[in-house]
Amino acid sequence: MLVGDALGVPYEFHPPHHIPPEALIEFDPPPGFVRAHRGVPPGTWSDDGAHALCLLSSLLDNGRLDLEDFSERLVRWQREGYLAVDGVVFDIGIQTSKALMRVALGALPEEAGPDGEWDNGNGSLMRVLPLALWHQGGDGALVADAARQSRVTHGHIRAQVCCALYCLWARRLLACTDDPFEDAARTLREVYQRTDDGDALQELDEIVLPGILPEGKGYVLDTLHSTKLVMAHGRYPQVVRRAIRLGHDTDTTACVAGGLAGIREGIQGIPARWRYGLRGGVLLAPLIEGLLAHG
């Protein structure tokens, strides 16, 4: 997940026709490419990775999803660079910024995330993978927690459903099922039917699963279906590079897709130059150790 994020950082905001050929996409772009975030060293994860690590750290320290603690860590990230490489915050979404300001002013975490139709950025989807890796409860409990963590910054039901579907998708990949996405969708439908959550079921069947044309943009539904598109093509390097080739929100698409491709293929599926070129190891190592010990 972090490798995909860091790989996508230099290419963010560029349209597809400006992105270099697939084979040339590296932490350090080819000469002449006008990189985004020019002061950020190659191999640095963005807000995507930092938020995911905030979630993982909170889960490990509390043994449960504690929204107050999690939201406080996100505020610390924004103010202090907590779990950001070098302590430097260089990217934050408008919706997330608004939500964290509400948290800082005393809003309840579950009510902080804007919940309008146009408040469906991918900020809660980009960070949710650690929940699926950490969670040892049943599918219903995982779905509920995926939705709850979303509400801190993204309160609309669409973002919550996308986070739940993604977590089940990751869980089915861990279980090596034959068709992880379809299995996850079927399970999520059953969870909503069992809990009599008609609104979420309608959102799943009428909006989320039909999807949209994937364009690599910051809309949560676009990110989910862009991930589904690139996951069908090749091994880990091809998945993250094709995510970046979509252009626009390159770090997030490659982050979300890279996490799933990493589950599917394991650590050895990631090229060694990317694994060893990833910065922030001193922050990451104890969290990975904690996650492995938890599992």
PDB file of C-alpha atoms in Angstrom:
ATOM      1  CA  MET A   1       0.000   0.000   0.000  1.00  0.00           C
ATOM      2  CA  LEU A   2       2.739   2.436   1.004  1.00  0.00           C
ATOM      3  CA  VAL A   3       4.890   1.572  -2.004  1.00  0.00           C
ATOM      4  CA  GLY A   4       1.979   2.269  -4.356  1.00  0.00           C
ATOM      5  CA  ASP A   5       1.288   5.550  -2.580  1.00  0.00           C
ATOM      6  CA  ALA A   6       4.922   6.696  -2.743  1.00  0.00           C
ATOM      7  CA  LEU A   7       5.239   5.603  -6.364  1.00  0.00           C
ATOM      8  CA  GLY A   8       2.231   7.716  -7.308  1.00  0.00           C
ATOM      9  CA  VAL A   9       3.212  10.891  -5.440  1.00  0.00           C
ATOM     10  CA  PRO A  10       5.360  12.539  -8.166  1.00  0.00           C
ATOM     11  CA  TYR A  11       2.680  11.991 -10.832  1.00  0.00           C
ATOM     12  CA  GLU A  12      -0.307  13.390  -8.918  1.00  0.00           C
ATOM     13  CA  PHE A  13      -2.594  15.931 -10.653  1.00  0.00           C
ATOM     14  CA  HIS A  14      -1.250  15.114 -14.132  1.00  0.00           C
ATOM     15  CA  PRO A  15      -3.741  14.012 -16.825  1.00  0.00           C
ATOM     16  CA  PRO A  16      -3.168  10.584 -18.384  1.00  0.00           C
ATOM     17  CA  HIS A  17      -1.493  11.918 -21.521  1.00  0.00           C
ATOM     18  CA  HIS A  18       1.216  13.558 -19.387  1.00  0.00           C
ATOM     19  CA  ILE A  19       2.135  10.387 -17.499  1.00  0.00           C
ATOM     20  CA  PRO A  20       5.338   8.652 -18.687  1.00  0.00           C
ATOM     21  CA  PRO A  21       5.191   5.213 -20.342  1.00  0.00           C
ATOM     22  CA  GLU A  22       4.531   2.383 -17.906  1.00  0.00           C
ATOM     23  CA  ALA A  23       8.093   1.062 -17.939  1.00  0.00           C
ATOM     24  CA  LEU A  24       9.483   4.482 -16.915  1.00  0.00           C
ATOM     25  CA  ILE A  25       7.283   4.979 -13.853  1.00  0.00           C
ATOM     26  CA  GLU A  26       9.564   4.895 -10.820  1.00  0.00           C
ATOM     27  CA  PHE A  27       9.915   6.701  -7.485  1.00  0.00           C
ATOM     28  CA  ASP A  28      12.093   9.203  -9.361  1.00  0.00           C
ATOM     29  CA  PRO A  29      10.353  10.177 -12.633  1.00  0.00           C
ATOM     30  CA  PRO A  30      12.278  10.344 -15.934  1.00  0.00           C
ATOM     31  CA  PRO A  31      14.232  13.514 -16.765  1.00  0.00           C
ATOM     32  CA  GLY A  32      12.061  16.382 -17.932  1.00  0.00           C
ATOM     33  CA  PHE A  33       8.912  15.252 -16.159  1.00  0.00           C
ATOM     34  CA  VAL A  34       7.416  18.061 -14.063  1.00  0.00           C
ATOM     35  CA  ARG A  35       6.785  16.214 -10.824  1.00  0.00           C
ATOM     36  CA  ALA A  36       4.138  17.099  -8.287  1.00  0.00           C
ATOM     37  CA  HIS A  37       5.338  17.981  -4.770  1.00  0.00           C
ATOM     38  CA  ARG A  38       8.801  18.814  -6.075  1.00  0.00           C
ATOM     39  CA  GLY A  39      10.343  19.209  -2.641  1.00  0.00           C
ATOM     40  CA  VAL A  40       9.323  15.705  -1.546  1.00  0.00           C
ATOM     41  CA  PRO A  41      12.117  13.107  -1.821  1.00  0.00           C
ATOM     42  CA  PRO A  42      11.439   9.972  -3.914  1.00  0.00           C
ATOM     43  CA  GLY A  43       9.971   7.068  -1.962  1.00  0.00           C
ATOM     44  CA  THR A  44       7.879   9.208   0.427  1.00  0.00           C
ATOM     45  CA  TRP A  45       4.305   8.221   1.248  1.00  0.00           C
ATOM     46  CA  SER A  46       1.613  10.904   1.282  1.00  0.00           C
ATOM     47  CA  ASP A  47      -1.423  11.643   3.429  1.00  0.00           C
ATOM     48  CA  ASP A  48      -2.842   8.312   2.245  1.00  0.00           C
ATOM     49  CA  GLY A  49      -0.136   6.289   3.937  1.00  0.00           C
ATOM     50  CA  ALA A  50       0.029   8.502   7.016  1.00  0.00           C
ATOM     51  CA  HIS A  51      -3.719   8.194   7.618  1.00  0.00           C
ATOM     52  CA  ALA A  52      -3.564   4.428   7.192  1.00  0.00           C
ATOM     53  CA  LEU A  53      -0.754   4.252   9.746  1.00  0.00           C
ATOM     54  CA  CYS A  54      -2.747   6.472  12.118  1.00  0.00           C
ATOM     55  CA  LEU A  55      -5.550   3.936  11.879  1.00  0.00           C
ATOM     56  CA  LEU A  56      -3.230   0.970  12.371  1.00  0.00           C
ATOM     57  CA  SER A  57      -1.470   2.585  15.330  1.00  0.00           C
ATOM     58  CA  SER A  58      -4.801   3.351  16.990  1.00  0.00           C
ATOM     59  CA  LEU A  59      -6.073  -0.187  16.470  1.00  0.00           C
ATOM     60  CA  LEU A  60      -2.917  -1.727  17.913  1.00  0.00           C
ATOM     61  CA  ASP A  61      -2.809   0.568  20.941  1.00  0.00           C
ATOM     62  CA  ASN A  62      -6.507   0.278  21.802  1.00  0.00           C
ATOM     63  CA  GLY A  63      -7.371  -3.248  20.700  1.00  0.00           C
ATOM     64  CA  ARG A  64     -10.520  -1.909  19.045  1.00  0.00           C
ATOM     65  CA  LEU A  65     -11.702   0.836  16.738  1.00  0.00           C
ATOM     66  CA  ASP A  66     -11.723   3.869  19.026  1.00  0.00           C
ATOM     67  CA  LEU A  67     -12.925   6.789  16.920  1.00  0.00           C
ATOM     68  CA  GLU A  68     -11.957   9.429  19.451  1.00  0.00           C
ATOM     69  CA  ASP A  69      -8.380   8.164  19.586  1.00  0.00           C
ATOM     70  CA  PHE A  70      -8.208   7.674  15.819  1.00  0.00           C
ATOM     71  CA  SER A  71      -9.519  11.160  15.078  1.00  0.00           C
ATOM     72  CA  GLU A  72      -7.048  12.675  17.558  1.00  0.00           C
ATOM     73  CA  ARG A  73      -4.200  10.955  15.705  1.00  0.00           C
ATOM     74  CA  LEU A  74      -5.427  12.399  12.410  1.00  0.00           C
ATOM     75  CA  VAL A  75      -5.448  15.860  13.966  1.00  0.00           C
ATOM     76  CA  ARG A  76      -1.906  15.230  15.239  1.00  0.00           C
ATOM     77  CA  TRP A  77      -0.904  14.270  11.716  1.00  0.00           C
ATOM     78  CA  GLN A  78      -2.312  17.534  10.355  1.00  0.00           C
ATOM     79  CA  ARG A  79      -0.759  19.703  13.058  1.00  0.00           C
ATOM     80  CA  GLU A  80       2.497  17.903  13.865  1.00  0.00           C
ATOM     81  CA  GLY A  81       3.227  15.537  10.987  1.00  0.00           C
ATOM     82  CA  TYR A  82       2.524  12.468  13.134  1.00  0.00           C
ATOM     83  CA  LEU A  83       3.413   9.331  11.113  1.00  0.00           C
ATOM     84  CA  ALA A  84       4.327  11.446   8.101  1.00  0.00           C
ATOM     85  CA  VAL A  85       7.800  10.835   6.684  1.00  0.00           C
ATOM     86  CA  ASP A  86      10.168  13.495   8.093  1.00  0.00           C
ATOM     87  CA  GLY A  87       7.144  14.896   9.945  1.00  0.00           C
ATOM     88  CA  VAL A  88       6.186  16.833   6.804  1.00  0.00           C
ATOM     89  CA  VAL A  89       2.543  17.142   5.703  1.00  0.00           C
ATOM     90  CA  PHE A  90       2.398  18.052   2.021  1.00  0.00           C
ATOM     91  CA  ASP A  91      -1.064  17.013   0.879  1.00  0.00           C
ATOM     92  CA  ILE A  92      -4.549  17.032   2.395  1.00  0.00           C
ATOM     93  CA  GLY A  93      -7.997  16.856   0.834  1.00  0.00           C
ATOM     94  CA  ILE A  94     -10.427  19.742   1.317  1.00  0.00           C
ATOM     95  CA  GLN A  95     -13.108  17.490   2.816  1.00  0.00           C
ATOM     96  CA  THR A  96     -10.677  15.860   5.238  1.00  0.00           C
ATOM     97  CA  SER A  97      -9.361  19.249   6.287  1.00  0.00           C
ATOM     98  CA  LYS A  98     -12.890  20.448   7.090  1.00  0.00           C
ATOM     99  CA  ALA A  99     -13.662  17.317   9.092  1.00  0.00           C
ATOM    100  CA  LEU A 100     -10.462  17.485  11.132  1.00  0.00           C
ATOM    101  CA  MET A 101     -11.146  21.134  11.908  1.00  0.00           C
ATOM    102  CA  ARG A 102     -14.529  20.059  13.272  1.00  0.00           C
ATOM    103  CA  VAL A 103     -12.863  17.388  15.388  1.00  0.00           C
ATOM    104  CA  ALA A 104     -10.349  19.908  16.731  1.00  0.00           C
ATOM    105  CA  LEU A 105     -13.245  22.201  17.682  1.00  0.00           C
ATOM    106  CA  GLY A 106     -14.920  19.418  19.658  1.00  0.00           C
ATOM    107  CA  ALA A 107     -17.264  17.676  17.238  1.00  0.00           C
ATOM    108  CA  LEU A 108     -18.033  14.023  17.891  1.00  0.00           C
ATOM    109  CA  PRO A 109     -15.848  11.935  15.564  1.00  0.00           C
ATOM    110  CA  GLU A 110     -18.806   9.959  14.214  1.00  0.00           C
ATOM    111  CA  GLU A 111     -20.476  13.235  13.205  1.00  0.00           C
ATOM    112  CA  ALA A 112     -17.421  15.143  11.940  1.00  0.00           C
ATOM    113  CA  GLY A 113     -17.352  13.932   8.343  1.00  0.00           C
ATOM    114  CA  PRO A 114     -19.424  15.931   5.836  1.00  0.00           C
ATOM    115  CA  ASP A 115     -22.276  13.787   4.514  1.00  0.00           C
ATOM    116  CA  GLY A 116     -23.655  15.528   1.435  1.00  0.00           C
ATOM    117  CA  GLU A 117     -23.967  13.966  -2.007  1.00  0.00           C
ATOM    118  CA  TRP A 118     -20.859  15.856  -3.136  1.00  0.00           C
ATOM    119  CA  ASP A 119     -18.876  14.865  -0.052  1.00  0.00           C
ATOM    120  CA  ASN A 120     -17.684  11.579  -1.493  1.00  0.00           C
ATOM    121  CA  GLY A 121     -13.947  11.908  -1.884  1.00  0.00           C
ATOM    122  CA  ASN A 122     -11.709   8.878  -1.437  1.00  0.00           C
ATOM    123  CA  GLY A 123     -10.096   9.952   1.859  1.00  0.00           C
ATOM    124  CA  SER A 124     -11.669   7.233   4.004  1.00  0.00           C
ATOM    125  CA  LEU A 125     -11.129   4.518   1.393  1.00  0.00           C
ATOM    126  CA  MET A 126      -7.422   5.273   0.984  1.00  0.00           C
ATOM    127  CA  ARG A 127      -6.668   4.535   4.661  1.00  0.00           C
ATOM    128  CA  VAL A 128      -8.946   1.622   5.530  1.00  0.00           C
ATOM    129  CA  LEU A 129      -6.816  -1.405   4.540  1.00  0.00           C
ATOM    130  CA  PRO A 130      -5.156  -1.806   7.980  1.00  0.00           C
ATOM    131  CA  LEU A 131      -8.599  -2.386   9.468  1.00  0.00           C
ATOM    132  CA  ALA A 132      -9.125  -5.404   7.212  1.00  0.00           C
ATOM    133  CA  LEU A 133      -5.666  -6.772   8.049  1.00  0.00           C
ATOM    134  CA  TRP A 134      -6.096  -6.247  11.806  1.00  0.00           C
ATOM    135  CA  HIS A 135      -9.738  -7.277  12.206  1.00  0.00           C
ATOM    136  CA  GLN A 136     -10.464 -10.714  13.657  1.00  0.00           C
ATOM    137  CA  GLY A 137     -14.233 -10.387  13.968  1.00  0.00           C
ATOM    138  CA  GLY A 138     -16.906 -11.654  11.613  1.00  0.00           C
ATOM    139  CA  ASP A 139     -17.825 -10.064   8.311  1.00  0.00           C
ATOM    140  CA  GLY A 140     -20.677  -8.097   9.865  1.00  0.00           C
ATOM    141  CA  ALA A 141     -18.383  -6.568  12.468  1.00  0.00           C
ATOM    142  CA  LEU A 142     -15.793  -5.690   9.827  1.00  0.00           C
ATOM    143  CA  VAL A 143     -18.465  -3.995   7.700  1.00  0.00           C
ATOM    144  CA  ALA A 144     -19.700  -1.972  10.676  1.00  0.00           C
ATOM    145  CA  ASP A 145     -16.185  -0.843  11.641  1.00  0.00           C
ATOM    146  CA  ALA A 146     -15.278   0.046   8.058  1.00  0.00           C
ATOM    147  CA  ALA A 147     -18.311   2.333   7.937  1.00  0.00           C
ATOM    148  CA  ARG A 148     -17.574   3.856  11.356  1.00  0.00           C
ATOM    149  CA  GLN A 149     -13.983   4.781  10.530  1.00  0.00           C
ATOM    150  CA  SER A 150     -15.233   6.488   7.369  1.00  0.00           C
ATOM    151  CA  ARG A 151     -17.591   8.780   9.257  1.00  0.00           C
ATOM    152  CA  VAL A 152     -14.721  10.651  10.909  1.00  0.00           C
ATOM    153  CA  THR A 153     -14.034  12.423   7.611  1.00  0.00           C
ATOM    154  CA  HIS A 154     -16.526  11.058   5.058  1.00  0.00           C
ATOM    155  CA  GLY A 155     -20.045  10.698   6.398  1.00  0.00           C
ATOM    156  CA  HIS A 156     -22.043   9.893   3.270  1.00  0.00           C
ATOM    157  CA  ILE A 157     -23.331   6.340   2.976  1.00  0.00           C
ATOM    158  CA  ARG A 158     -21.573   5.894  -0.377  1.00  0.00           C
ATOM    159  CA  ALA A 159     -18.131   6.280   1.146  1.00  0.00           C
ATOM    160  CA  GLN A 160     -19.093   3.929   3.960  1.00  0.00           C
ATOM    161  CA  VAL A 161     -20.315   1.241   1.562  1.00  0.00           C
ATOM    162  CA  CYS A 162     -17.162   1.541  -0.566  1.00  0.00           C
ATOM    163  CA  CYS A 163     -14.966   1.138   2.520  1.00  0.00           C
ATOM    164  CA  ALA A 164     -16.935  -1.914   3.633  1.00  0.00           C
ATOM    165  CA  LEU A 165     -16.763  -3.522   0.192  1.00  0.00           C
ATOM    166  CA  TYR A 166     -13.024  -2.863  -0.049  1.00  0.00           C
ATOM    167  CA  CYS A 167     -12.381  -4.438   3.365  1.00  0.00           C
ATOM    168  CA  LEU A 168     -14.329  -7.551   2.439  1.00  0.00           C
ATOM    169  CA  TRP A 169     -12.472  -7.653  -0.882  1.00  0.00           C
ATOM    170  CA  ALA A 170      -9.169  -7.604   1.015  1.00  0.00           C
ATOM    171  CA  ARG A 171     -10.410 -10.322   3.366  1.00  0.00           C
ATOM    172  CA  ARG A 172     -11.407 -12.546   0.443  1.00  0.00           C
ATOM    173  CA  LEU A 173      -7.994 -12.014  -1.139  1.00  0.00           C
ATOM    174  CA  LEU A 174      -6.398 -13.101   2.141  1.00  0.00           C
ATOM    175  CA  ALA A 175      -8.580 -16.212   2.022  1.00  0.00           C
ATOM    176  CA  CYS A 176      -7.554 -16.886  -1.616  1.00  0.00           C
ATOM    177  CA  THR A 177     -11.142 -17.184  -2.851  1.00  0.00           C
ATOM    178  CA  ASP A 178     -11.692 -17.715  -6.581  1.00  0.00           C
ATOM    179  CA  ASP A 179     -13.453 -14.390  -7.260  1.00  0.00           C
ATOM    180  CA  PRO A 180     -12.665 -12.077  -4.329  1.00  0.00           C
ATOM    181  CA  PHE A 181     -14.546  -9.005  -5.537  1.00  0.00           C
ATOM    182  CA  GLU A 182     -17.763 -10.824  -6.403  1.00  0.00           C
ATOM    183  CA  ASP A 183     -17.581 -12.829  -3.195  1.00  0.00           C
ATOM    184  CA  ALA A 184     -17.132  -9.614  -1.225  1.00  0.00           C
ATOM    185  CA  ALA A 185     -20.094  -7.975  -2.968  1.00  0.00           C
ATOM    186  CA  ARG A 186     -22.299 -10.981  -2.286  1.00  0.00           C
ATOM    187  CA  THR A 187     -21.281 -11.039   1.365  1.00  0.00           C
ATOM    188  CA  LEU A 188     -21.894  -7.313   1.797  1.00  0.00           C
ATOM    189  CA  ARG A 189     -25.356  -7.669   0.303  1.00  0.00           C
ATOM    190  CA  GLU A 190     -26.095 -10.475   2.775  1.00  0.00           C
ATOM    191  CA  VAL A 191     -24.850  -8.367   5.700  1.00  0.00           C
ATOM    192  CA  TYR A 192     -27.127  -5.480   4.749  1.00  0.00           C
ATOM    193  CA  GLN A 193     -30.076  -7.822   4.281  1.00  0.00           C
ATOM    194  CA  ARG A 194     -29.431  -9.466   7.643  1.00  0.00           C
ATOM    195  CA  THR A 195     -29.175  -6.126   9.442  1.00  0.00           C
ATOM    196  CA  ASP A 196     -32.169  -4.710   7.557  1.00  0.00           C
ATOM    197  CA  ASP A 197     -30.088  -1.778   6.287  1.00  0.00           C
ATOM    198  CA  GLY A 198     -32.169  -0.907   3.262  1.00  0.00           C
ATOM    199  CA  ASP A 199     -30.393   2.372   2.541  1.00  0.00           C
ATOM    200  CA  ALA A 200     -26.970   0.768   2.385  1.00  0.00           C
ATOM    201  CA  LEU A 201     -28.308  -2.143   0.308  1.00  0.00           C
ATOM    202  CA  GLN A 202     -29.871   0.240  -2.187  1.00  0.00           C
ATOM    203  CA  GLU A 203     -26.628   2.232  -2.378  1.00  0.00           C
ATOM    204  CA  LEU A 204     -24.657  -0.963  -2.981  1.00  0.00           C
ATOM    205  CA  ASP A 205     -26.916  -2.352  -5.688  1.00  0.00           C
ATOM    206  CA  GLU A 206     -27.888   0.846  -7.500  1.00  0.00           C
ATOM    207  CA  ILE A 207     -24.774   3.038  -7.213  1.00  0.00           C
ATOM    208  CA  VAL A 208     -21.639   1.267  -5.991  1.00  0.00           C
ATOM    209  CA  LEU A 209     -21.659  -2.002  -7.902  1.00  0.00           C
ATOM    210  CA  PRO A 210     -22.792  -0.556 -11.278  1.00  0.00           C
ATOM    211  CA  GLY A 211     -19.963   1.963 -10.840  1.00  0.00           C
ATOM    212  CA  ILE A 212     -18.702   4.522 -13.336  1.00  0.00           C
ATOM    213  CA  LEU A 213     -16.058   4.725 -16.035  1.00  0.00           C
ATOM    214  CA  PRO A 214     -12.759   4.513 -14.106  1.00  0.00           C
ATOM    215  CA  GLU A 215     -10.644   7.640 -14.571  1.00  0.00           C
ATOM    216  CA  GLY A 216      -8.291   7.602 -11.600  1.00  0.00           C
ATOM    217  CA  LYS A 217      -9.928  10.635  -9.994  1.00  0.00           C
ATOM    218  CA  GLY A 218     -10.608  11.496  -6.354  1.00  0.00           C
ATOM    219  CA  TYR A 219     -14.273  10.431  -6.239  1.00  0.00           C
ATOM    220  CA  VAL A 220     -14.567   7.393  -3.974  1.00  0.00           C
ATOM    221  CA  LEU A 221     -16.521   5.378  -6.531  1.00  0.00           C
ATOM    222  CA  ASP A 222     -13.961   6.180  -9.220  1.00  0.00           C
ATOM    223  CA  THR A 223     -11.095   5.047  -6.984  1.00  0.00           C
ATOM    224  CA  LEU A 224     -12.857   1.778  -6.164  1.00  0.00           C
ATOM    225  CA  HIS A 225     -13.568   0.929  -9.797  1.00  0.00           C
ATOM    226  CA  SER A 226     -10.185   2.160 -11.006  1.00  0.00           C
ATOM    227  CA  THR A 227      -8.719  -0.316  -8.527  1.00  0.00           C
ATOM    228  CA  LYS A 228     -10.944  -3.084  -9.848  1.00  0.00           C
ATOM    229  CA  LEU A 229      -9.842  -2.257 -13.390  1.00  0.00           C
ATOM    230  CA  VAL A 230      -6.088  -2.342 -12.762  1.00  0.00           C
ATOM    231  CA  MET A 231      -6.243  -5.377 -10.456  1.00  0.00           C
ATOM    232  CA  ALA A 232      -7.276  -7.426 -13.483  1.00  0.00           C
ATOM    233  CA  HIS A 233      -4.035  -6.665 -15.331  1.00  0.00           C
ATOM    234  CA  GLY A 234      -0.714  -8.214 -14.451  1.00  0.00           C
ATOM    235  CA  ARG A 235       1.425  -8.534 -11.354  1.00  0.00           C
ATOM    236  CA  TYR A 236       2.125  -5.980  -8.653  1.00  0.00           C
ATOM    237  CA  PRO A 237       4.359  -3.678 -10.765  1.00  0.00           C
ATOM    238  CA  GLN A 238       1.827  -3.619 -13.597  1.00  0.00           C
ATOM    239  CA  VAL A 239      -1.077  -2.981 -11.214  1.00  0.00           C
ATOM    240  CA  VAL A 240       0.430   0.086  -9.550  1.00  0.00           C
ATOM    241  CA  ARG A 241       1.908   1.481 -12.744  1.00  0.00           C
ATOM    242  CA  ARG A 242      -1.391   1.126 -14.593  1.00  0.00           C
ATOM    243  CA  ALA A 243      -3.109   2.830 -11.663  1.00  0.00           C
ATOM    244  CA  ILE A 244      -0.718   5.751 -12.105  1.00  0.00           C
ATOM    245  CA  ARG A 245      -1.179   5.743 -15.875  1.00  0.00           C
ATOM    246  CA  LEU A 246      -4.834   6.643 -15.277  1.00  0.00           C
ATOM    247  CA  GLY A 247      -3.537  10.025 -14.138  1.00  0.00           C
ATOM    248  CA  HIS A 248      -5.114  12.519 -11.708  1.00  0.00           C
ATOM    249  CA  ASP A 249      -5.169  11.103  -8.144  1.00  0.00           C
ATOM    250  CA  THR A 250      -2.245   8.812  -8.859  1.00  0.00           C
ATOM    251  CA  ASP A 251      -0.989   8.303  -5.312  1.00  0.00           C
ATOM    252  CA  THR A 252      -4.370   7.251  -3.971  1.00  0.00           C
ATOM    253  CA  THR A 253      -5.307   4.948  -6.836  1.00  0.00           C
ATOM    254  CA  ALA A 254      -1.910   3.238  -6.646  1.00  0.00           C
ATOM    255  CA  CYS A 255      -2.152   3.087  -2.848  1.00  0.00           C
ATOM    256  CA  VAL A 256      -5.608   1.462  -2.839  1.00  0.00           C
ATOM    257  CA  ALA A 257      -4.745  -0.933  -5.673  1.00  0.00           C
ATOM    258  CA  GLY A 258      -1.239  -1.616  -4.378  1.00  0.00           C
ATOM    259  CA  GLY A 259      -2.533  -2.791  -1.025  1.00  0.00           C
ATOM    260  CA  LEU A 260      -4.727  -5.415  -2.664  1.00  0.00           C
ATOM    261  CA  ALA A 261      -2.061  -6.482  -5.145  1.00  0.00           C
ATOM    262  CA  GLY A 262       0.332  -6.881  -2.226  1.00  0.00           C
ATOM    263  CA  ILE A 263      -2.102  -9.181  -0.451  1.00  0.00           C
ATOM    264  CA  ARG A 264      -2.557 -11.214  -3.608  1.00  0.00           C
ATOM    265  CA  GLU A 265       1.141 -11.674  -4.354  1.00  0.00           C
ATOM    266  CA  GLY A 266       2.990 -11.219  -1.081  1.00  0.00           C
ATOM    267  CA  ILE A 267       5.988  -9.080  -0.241  1.00  0.00           C
ATOM    268  CA  GLN A 268       8.208 -10.768  -2.828  1.00  0.00           C
ATOM    269  CA  GLY A 269       5.857  -9.596  -5.563  1.00  0.00           C
ATOM    270  CA  ILE A 270       7.019  -6.029  -4.940  1.00  0.00           C
ATOM    271  CA  PRO A 271      10.308  -5.189  -6.686  1.00  0.00           C
ATOM    272  CA  ALA A 272      13.192  -4.987  -4.219  1.00  0.00           C
ATOM    273  CA  ARG A 273      14.216  -1.510  -5.407  1.00  0.00           C
ATOM    274  CA  TRP A 274      10.786  -0.214  -4.367  1.00  0.00           C
ATOM    275  CA  ARG A 275      10.735  -2.037  -1.038  1.00  0.00           C
ATOM    276  CA  TYR A 276      14.177  -0.777  -0.091  1.00  0.00           C
ATOM    277  CA  GLY A 277      13.609   2.647  -1.620  1.00  0.00           C
ATOM    278  CA  LEU A 278      10.543   3.320   0.522  1.00  0.00           C
ATOM    279  CA  ARG A 279      11.358   5.954   3.114  1.00  0.00           C
ATOM    280  CA  GLY A 280      10.029   6.136   6.685  1.00  0.00           C
ATOM    281  CA  GLY A 281      11.200   2.714   7.824  1.00  0.00           C
ATOM    282  CA  VAL A 282      11.700   3.862  11.415  1.00  0.00           C
ATOM    283  CA  LEU A 283       7.999   4.772  11.582  1.00  0.00           C
ATOM    284  CA  LEU A 284       6.772   1.699   9.762  1.00  0.00           C
ATOM    285  CA  ALA A 285       8.788  -1.132  11.349  1.00  0.00           C
ATOM    286  CA  PRO A 286       7.207  -1.140  14.837  1.00  0.00           C
ATOM    287  CA  LEU A 287       3.701  -0.941  13.375  1.00  0.00           C
ATOM    288  CA  ILE A 288       4.294  -3.907  11.073  1.00  0.00           C
ATOM    289  CA  GLU A 289       5.769  -5.848  13.992  1.00  0.00           C
ATOM    290  CA  GLY A 290       2.699  -5.035  16.050  1.00  0.00           C
ATOM    291  CA  LEU A 291       0.340  -6.094  13.286  1.00  0.00           C
ATOM    292  CA  LEU A 292       2.150  -9.401  12.772  1.00  0.00           C
ATOM    293  CA  ALA A 293       2.128 -10.064  16.516  1.00  0.00           C
ATOM    294  CA  HIS A 294      -1.595  -9.298  16.622  1.00  0.00           C
ATOM    295  CA  GLY A 295      -2.302 -11.750  13.796  1.00  0.00           C
TER     296      GLY A 295
END
